[in-house]
Amino acid sequence: MQKPIIFSGMQATGIFHLGNWLGATRNWARLSSDYDCLYCVVDLHTLTVRQDPKALRQSARNVLAWYIALGLDPTANILYYQSHVPAHAELAWILNCYTYVGELNRMTQFKEKSAKNEENINAGLFTYPVLQAADILLYRTHLVPVGDDQRQHLELTRDVAQRFNQAYGDIFVVPEAYIPPMGARIMALQNPERKMSKSDDNQANCVFLSDEPDVIIKKFKRAVTDSDNQIRNSPDKPGISNLLTIYSCVTNRTMEETCAEFKHTGYGDFKVKVGEAVLEALRPHRNEFERLIKDTAYLDGVIADGARKAQALAVPTLIKVKEAVGLPI
């Protein structure tokens, strides 16, 4: 019996940060025994913003190398570039014809990104959610790991899939959101009321996996705490609770064990110890990334093999869609 399919992707310009790792990719590595997993580098999506071609190619390669360095085995998962499977773009055009302008007008990410990028509000930015729907539906995906910022796009994907199925029969699987059984919600270091994000204007809020060790320690030293100097996990202590969560995750301790360990520690020493624990946990992954990015032949092989496997899964779905709407095969 076929295992359920999970699809997820990261932009080719993506930079992994602590929240990505502890909240998502660390759990992804455990999924391949129960699911067929595809992890895409969504380089076509990246083009909604003007890119330096050479930098984009290197950044896309970095994302794929990080996938592997963080534990995604390319023999157990399909890792590939979106642009290497033409069916993504072809299905996106067809689905554009089954998506209403009113639906796209309601997408909050389009409004937010347009406000930040007024000189380049292009059609691709507007139809971005349709390409995202094609990414997901192309593989008859059952489950999609999504954060709060992507739930609206997944709902649109579901609406388009149901609309198409009502017209032509059971062509697409209608995907569900995947909520992992465990996954930390890592908050911004300077503003622990909101999630850690790579797009934060204040870079001190976000710990990137590629940050130099001294930068990581400095960011933790500057992390917001409070004035009562008590280390405990409590809603009224969001900064301390966030640091406790991070430490518990990277050391595989329970929250109770972590609180007991730091019960008599001052805030300054506590923040340094959290930063040091993060560095220690990241060290093998950082070392593996540095090794992989230099192994050109190996990465080229993974990229070619991933494209071949993804293409083999994508083409049958695209053929069904084209047959359904009456396009010549």
Short mmCIF file of C-alpha atoms in Angstrom, two decimals:
data_model
loop_
_atom_site.label_atom_id
_atom_site.label_comp_id
_atom_site.label_asym_id
_atom_site.label_seq_id
_atom_site.Cartn_x
_atom_site.Cartn_y
_atom_site.Cartn_z
CA MET A 1 0.00 0.00 0.00
CA GLN A 2 1.34 3.44 -0.96
CA LYS A 3 2.39 5.65 1.91
CA PRO A 4 0.77 9.11 2.24
CA ILE A 5 2.68 11.83 0.40
CA ILE A 6 4.13 14.90 2.11
CA PHE A 7 5.30 17.90 0.06
CA SER A 8 7.16 20.94 1.29
CA GLY A 9 9.47 23.51 -0.24
CA MET A 10 11.78 26.38 0.56
CA GLN A 11 12.63 29.32 -1.65
CA ALA A 12 15.96 29.17 -3.45
CA THR A 13 16.99 32.33 -1.62
CA GLY A 14 16.05 30.78 1.72
CA ILE A 15 18.42 30.91 4.66
CA PHE A 16 17.77 28.32 7.35
CA HIS A 17 17.35 29.69 10.85
CA LEU A 18 16.91 28.18 14.29
CA GLY A 19 13.11 28.29 14.05
CA ASN A 20 13.14 26.39 10.72
CA TRP A 21 15.39 23.72 12.16
CA LEU A 22 13.78 23.15 15.57
CA GLY A 23 10.22 23.72 14.39
CA ALA A 24 10.31 21.92 11.05
CA THR A 25 13.31 20.28 9.39
CA ARG A 26 14.44 18.37 12.49
CA ASN A 27 11.08 16.60 12.40
CA TRP A 28 11.12 16.13 8.61
CA ALA A 29 14.09 13.78 8.90
CA ARG A 30 11.92 11.36 10.90
CA LEU A 31 9.02 11.24 8.44
CA SER A 32 10.37 9.08 5.61
CA SER A 33 9.56 5.81 7.39
CA ASP A 34 5.83 6.66 7.42
CA TYR A 35 5.48 8.96 4.41
CA ASP A 36 6.75 9.44 0.86
CA CYS A 37 8.35 12.88 1.16
CA LEU A 38 9.23 15.47 -1.48
CA TYR A 39 11.28 18.52 -0.48
CA CYS A 40 11.57 21.07 -3.24
CA VAL A 41 13.80 24.09 -3.74
CA VAL A 42 11.15 26.43 -5.14
CA ASP A 43 13.33 28.48 -7.44
CA LEU A 44 10.52 29.58 -9.79
CA HIS A 45 8.77 31.31 -6.89
CA THR A 46 11.97 33.23 -6.19
CA LEU A 47 11.69 35.08 -9.51
CA THR A 48 8.89 37.33 -8.22
CA VAL A 49 11.78 39.43 -6.88
CA ARG A 50 14.68 40.42 -9.15
CA GLN A 51 17.68 38.15 -8.51
CA ASP A 52 21.35 38.13 -9.35
CA PRO A 53 21.60 34.97 -11.54
CA LYS A 54 24.92 33.72 -10.18
CA ALA A 55 23.88 34.34 -6.57
CA LEU A 56 20.53 32.61 -7.13
CA ARG A 57 22.16 29.45 -8.49
CA GLN A 58 24.51 29.27 -5.53
CA SER A 59 21.75 29.99 -3.03
CA ALA A 60 19.57 27.23 -4.50
CA ARG A 61 22.47 24.82 -4.17
CA ASN A 62 23.00 25.92 -0.58
CA VAL A 63 19.37 25.19 0.30
CA LEU A 64 19.60 21.69 -1.13
CA ALA A 65 22.88 21.06 0.70
CA TRP A 66 21.30 22.25 3.94
CA TYR A 67 18.39 19.84 3.41
CA ILE A 68 20.88 16.97 3.41
CA ALA A 69 23.09 18.39 6.18
CA LEU A 70 20.03 18.67 8.45
CA GLY A 71 19.24 14.99 8.01
CA LEU A 72 17.13 14.58 4.87
CA ASP A 73 18.55 11.45 3.25
CA PRO A 74 18.26 11.84 -0.56
CA THR A 75 17.83 8.07 -0.92
CA ALA A 76 14.79 8.12 1.38
CA ASN A 77 13.32 11.50 0.28
CA ILE A 78 13.01 13.25 -3.08
CA LEU A 79 15.08 16.47 -3.07
CA TYR A 80 14.91 18.54 -6.24
CA TYR A 81 14.70 21.93 -7.95
CA GLN A 82 11.22 23.09 -8.94
CA SER A 83 12.49 24.45 -12.27
CA HIS A 84 13.87 21.01 -13.21
CA VAL A 85 10.31 19.63 -13.42
CA PRO A 86 8.50 21.64 -16.15
CA ALA A 87 5.15 20.17 -15.09
CA HIS A 88 5.05 22.66 -12.19
CA ALA A 89 4.81 25.64 -14.51
CA GLU A 90 2.54 23.86 -17.00
CA LEU A 91 0.02 22.84 -14.35
CA ALA A 92 0.16 26.32 -12.83
CA TRP A 93 -1.07 27.83 -16.10
CA ILE A 94 -3.97 25.40 -16.29
CA LEU A 95 -4.91 26.06 -12.66
CA ASN A 96 -4.77 29.82 -13.31
CA CYS A 97 -7.82 29.22 -15.47
CA TYR A 98 -9.65 27.63 -12.53
CA THR A 99 -8.72 30.25 -9.93
CA TYR A 100 -10.74 33.44 -9.52
CA VAL A 101 -9.24 36.91 -9.34
CA GLY A 102 -11.34 37.60 -6.26
CA GLU A 103 -9.68 34.68 -4.48
CA LEU A 104 -6.23 36.00 -5.29
CA ASN A 105 -7.20 39.52 -4.25
CA ARG A 106 -7.87 38.18 -0.76
CA MET A 107 -4.38 36.76 -0.30
CA THR A 108 -2.81 38.71 2.55
CA GLN A 109 0.77 37.84 1.54
CA PHE A 110 0.27 39.55 -1.83
CA LYS A 111 -0.90 42.70 -0.07
CA GLU A 112 2.02 42.62 2.38
CA LYS A 113 4.68 41.93 -0.25
CA SER A 114 3.24 44.53 -2.61
CA ALA A 115 3.47 47.15 0.12
CA LYS A 116 7.15 46.32 0.62
CA ASN A 117 7.98 46.12 -3.09
CA GLU A 118 5.94 48.84 -4.77
CA GLU A 119 8.34 49.25 -7.71
CA ASN A 120 7.91 45.59 -8.79
CA ILE A 121 4.31 44.44 -8.24
CA ASN A 122 4.36 41.84 -10.99
CA ALA A 123 1.80 39.30 -12.19
CA GLY A 124 3.91 36.45 -10.81
CA LEU A 125 3.60 37.88 -7.32
CA PHE A 126 -0.20 37.97 -7.77
CA THR A 127 -0.47 34.39 -9.08
CA TYR A 128 2.19 32.99 -6.73
CA PRO A 129 -0.45 30.99 -4.76
CA VAL A 130 -1.55 29.23 -7.97
CA LEU A 131 1.99 28.01 -8.66
CA GLN A 132 2.10 26.90 -5.03
CA ALA A 133 -1.14 24.99 -5.57
CA ALA A 134 0.39 23.32 -8.64
CA ASP A 135 3.47 22.36 -6.61
CA ILE A 136 1.26 20.53 -4.13
CA LEU A 137 -1.43 19.04 -6.38
CA LEU A 138 1.02 17.77 -8.98
CA TYR A 139 2.15 14.97 -6.65
CA ARG A 140 -1.30 14.06 -5.32
CA THR A 141 -0.02 15.29 -1.98
CA HIS A 142 -1.92 14.23 1.13
CA LEU A 143 -0.21 16.43 3.73
CA VAL A 144 1.56 19.79 3.66
CA PRO A 145 3.56 21.14 6.63
CA VAL A 146 2.46 24.77 6.89
CA GLY A 147 3.04 27.67 9.20
CA ASP A 148 0.42 30.27 10.03
CA ASP A 149 1.58 32.46 7.11
CA GLN A 150 0.83 29.73 4.56
CA ARG A 151 -2.54 28.45 5.78
CA GLN A 152 -4.45 30.81 3.50
CA HIS A 153 -2.54 29.51 0.47
CA LEU A 154 -3.27 25.91 1.42
CA GLU A 155 -6.97 26.73 1.73
CA LEU A 156 -6.87 28.19 -1.79
CA THR A 157 -5.14 25.00 -3.00
CA ARG A 158 -7.93 22.94 -1.48
CA ASP A 159 -10.61 25.13 -3.06
CA VAL A 160 -9.03 24.87 -6.52
CA ALA A 161 -8.60 21.10 -6.21
CA GLN A 162 -12.23 20.62 -5.17
CA ARG A 163 -13.46 22.89 -7.97
CA PHE A 164 -11.44 20.95 -10.55
CA ASN A 165 -12.56 17.57 -9.18
CA GLN A 166 -16.21 18.64 -9.26
CA ALA A 167 -15.83 19.47 -12.94
CA TYR A 168 -13.74 16.49 -14.08
CA GLY A 169 -13.79 13.73 -11.47
CA ASP A 170 -11.20 12.47 -9.01
CA ILE A 171 -8.05 14.04 -10.48
CA PHE A 172 -6.45 15.67 -7.44
CA VAL A 173 -6.04 14.63 -3.83
CA VAL A 174 -7.37 17.45 -1.63
CA PRO A 175 -4.45 18.06 0.76
CA GLU A 176 -4.59 18.61 4.49
CA ALA A 177 -2.29 20.65 6.71
CA TYR A 178 0.33 18.54 8.47
CA ILE A 179 0.78 19.34 12.15
CA PRO A 180 3.81 17.44 13.51
CA PRO A 181 3.37 15.54 16.80
CA MET A 182 6.18 17.61 18.24
CA GLY A 183 7.80 20.76 17.03
CA ALA A 184 8.99 23.79 18.90
CA ARG A 185 7.59 27.24 18.22
CA ILE A 186 10.73 29.38 18.37
CA MET A 187 10.17 33.07 18.96
CA ALA A 188 12.23 36.13 18.03
CA LEU A 189 15.06 36.85 20.47
CA GLN A 190 14.40 40.58 20.70
CA ASN A 191 10.63 40.32 20.46
CA PRO A 192 9.50 36.97 21.93
CA GLU A 193 5.85 37.80 21.27
CA ARG A 194 6.28 36.83 17.60
CA LYS A 195 7.85 33.94 15.71
CA MET A 196 11.47 33.97 14.61
CA SER A 197 11.61 34.97 10.93
CA LYS A 198 14.37 35.47 8.39
CA SER A 199 12.51 38.50 6.99
CA ASP A 200 12.60 40.35 10.33
CA ASP A 201 13.92 43.89 9.92
CA ASN A 202 15.95 43.40 13.11
CA GLN A 203 18.44 40.64 12.34
CA ALA A 204 19.25 40.29 16.05
CA ASN A 205 15.86 38.58 16.35
CA CYS A 206 16.90 35.64 14.20
CA VAL A 207 19.70 33.06 14.59
CA PHE A 208 20.77 31.78 11.18
CA LEU A 209 22.39 28.36 10.95
CA SER A 210 25.18 29.91 8.89
CA ASP A 211 25.93 32.68 11.41
CA GLU A 212 29.48 32.72 12.73
CA PRO A 213 29.81 31.32 16.29
CA ASP A 214 30.63 34.72 17.82
CA VAL A 215 27.56 36.22 16.11
CA ILE A 216 25.31 33.49 17.52
CA ILE A 217 26.64 34.02 21.05
CA LYS A 218 26.23 37.79 20.71
CA LYS A 219 22.60 37.39 19.61
CA PHE A 220 21.82 35.24 22.64
CA LYS A 221 23.58 37.65 24.98
CA ARG A 222 21.32 40.41 23.65
CA ALA A 223 18.12 38.31 23.91
CA VAL A 224 15.27 40.05 25.74
CA THR A 225 14.49 38.72 29.21
CA ASP A 226 12.78 40.62 32.08
CA SER A 227 13.58 42.25 35.39
CA ASP A 228 12.83 39.66 38.11
CA ASN A 229 15.85 37.39 37.43
CA GLN A 230 13.87 34.14 37.86
CA ILE A 231 14.36 31.39 35.31
CA ARG A 232 11.04 29.63 34.87
CA ASN A 233 8.68 28.70 32.06
CA SER A 234 5.64 30.95 32.27
CA PRO A 235 3.36 32.93 29.91
CA ASP A 236 4.31 36.11 31.76
CA LYS A 237 8.00 35.48 30.95
CA PRO A 238 8.01 35.05 27.13
CA GLY A 239 11.72 35.82 26.67
CA ILE A 240 12.91 33.38 29.33
CA SER A 241 10.38 30.74 28.21
CA ASN A 242 11.64 31.01 24.64
CA LEU A 243 15.25 30.50 25.73
CA LEU A 244 14.23 27.56 27.90
CA THR A 245 12.43 26.02 24.92
CA ILE A 246 15.48 26.44 22.70
CA TYR A 247 17.80 24.90 25.30
CA SER A 248 15.44 21.98 25.92
CA CYS A 249 15.22 21.26 22.19
CA VAL A 250 18.92 21.34 21.41
CA THR A 251 19.90 19.30 24.48
CA ASN A 252 16.93 16.87 24.30
CA ARG A 253 15.98 17.68 27.88
CA THR A 254 12.48 18.10 29.24
CA MET A 255 11.35 21.58 30.23
CA GLU A 256 11.32 20.47 33.88
CA GLU A 257 14.94 19.28 33.66
CA THR A 258 16.01 22.53 32.01
CA CYS A 259 14.27 24.72 34.60
CA ALA A 260 15.88 22.71 37.42
CA GLU A 261 19.32 23.02 35.83
CA PHE A 262 19.14 26.83 35.70
CA LYS A 263 17.16 27.45 38.88
CA HIS A 264 20.05 29.28 40.57
CA THR A 265 21.67 30.78 37.45
CA GLY A 266 21.72 34.48 36.60
CA TYR A 267 20.27 35.72 33.32
CA GLY A 268 23.66 36.62 31.83
CA ASP A 269 25.18 33.17 32.35
CA PHE A 270 21.93 31.51 31.30
CA LYS A 271 21.85 33.27 27.94
CA VAL A 272 25.48 32.38 27.20
CA LYS A 273 24.85 28.72 28.07
CA VAL A 274 21.85 28.61 25.72
CA GLY A 275 23.97 30.06 22.92
CA GLU A 276 26.76 27.56 23.58
CA ALA A 277 24.30 24.65 23.60
CA VAL A 278 22.91 25.82 20.24
CA LEU A 279 26.42 25.99 18.76
CA GLU A 280 27.24 22.50 20.04
CA ALA A 281 24.03 21.04 18.59
CA LEU A 282 24.59 22.80 15.26
CA ARG A 283 28.27 21.84 14.91
CA PRO A 284 27.78 18.48 13.12
CA HIS A 285 25.21 19.96 10.74
CA ARG A 286 27.39 22.96 9.93
CA ASN A 287 30.38 20.68 9.34
CA GLU A 288 28.32 18.44 7.08
CA PHE A 289 27.09 21.44 5.08
CA GLU A 290 30.68 22.64 4.55
CA ARG A 291 31.66 19.17 3.36
CA LEU A 292 28.68 18.78 1.04
CA ILE A 293 28.93 22.18 -0.62
CA LYS A 294 32.46 21.31 -1.75
CA ASP A 295 31.44 17.89 -3.12
CA THR A 296 30.26 19.10 -6.53
CA ALA A 297 29.90 15.66 -8.10
CA TYR A 298 27.78 14.33 -5.25
CA LEU A 299 25.41 17.32 -5.20
CA ASP A 300 25.07 17.24 -8.99
CA GLY A 301 24.09 13.58 -8.73
CA VAL A 302 21.49 14.28 -6.03
CA ILE A 303 20.02 17.12 -8.11
CA ALA A 304 19.78 14.98 -11.27
CA ASP A 305 18.35 11.98 -9.41
CA GLY A 306 15.80 14.14 -7.58
CA ALA A 307 14.61 15.72 -10.83
CA ARG A 308 14.21 12.28 -12.43
CA LYS A 309 12.19 10.91 -9.49
CA ALA A 310 10.00 14.02 -9.20
CA GLN A 311 9.37 14.07 -12.96
CA ALA A 312 8.27 10.43 -12.86
CA LEU A 313 5.64 11.28 -10.24
CA ALA A 314 4.54 14.57 -11.79
CA VAL A 315 3.95 13.58 -15.42
CA PRO A 316 1.09 11.09 -14.83
CA THR A 317 -0.88 13.71 -12.91
CA LEU A 318 -0.28 16.33 -15.58
CA ILE A 319 -1.42 13.91 -18.30
CA LYS A 320 -4.66 13.24 -16.38
CA VAL A 321 -5.27 16.98 -16.08
CA LYS A 322 -4.63 17.62 -19.77
CA GLU A 323 -6.89 14.75 -20.77
CA ALA A 324 -9.61 16.05 -18.44
CA VAL A 325 -9.65 19.56 -19.91
CA GLY A 326 -9.36 18.37 -23.51
CA LEU A 327 -5.74 19.25 -24.37
CA PRO A 328 -4.04 16.99 -26.91
CA ILE A 329 -1.68 14.42 -25.34
#
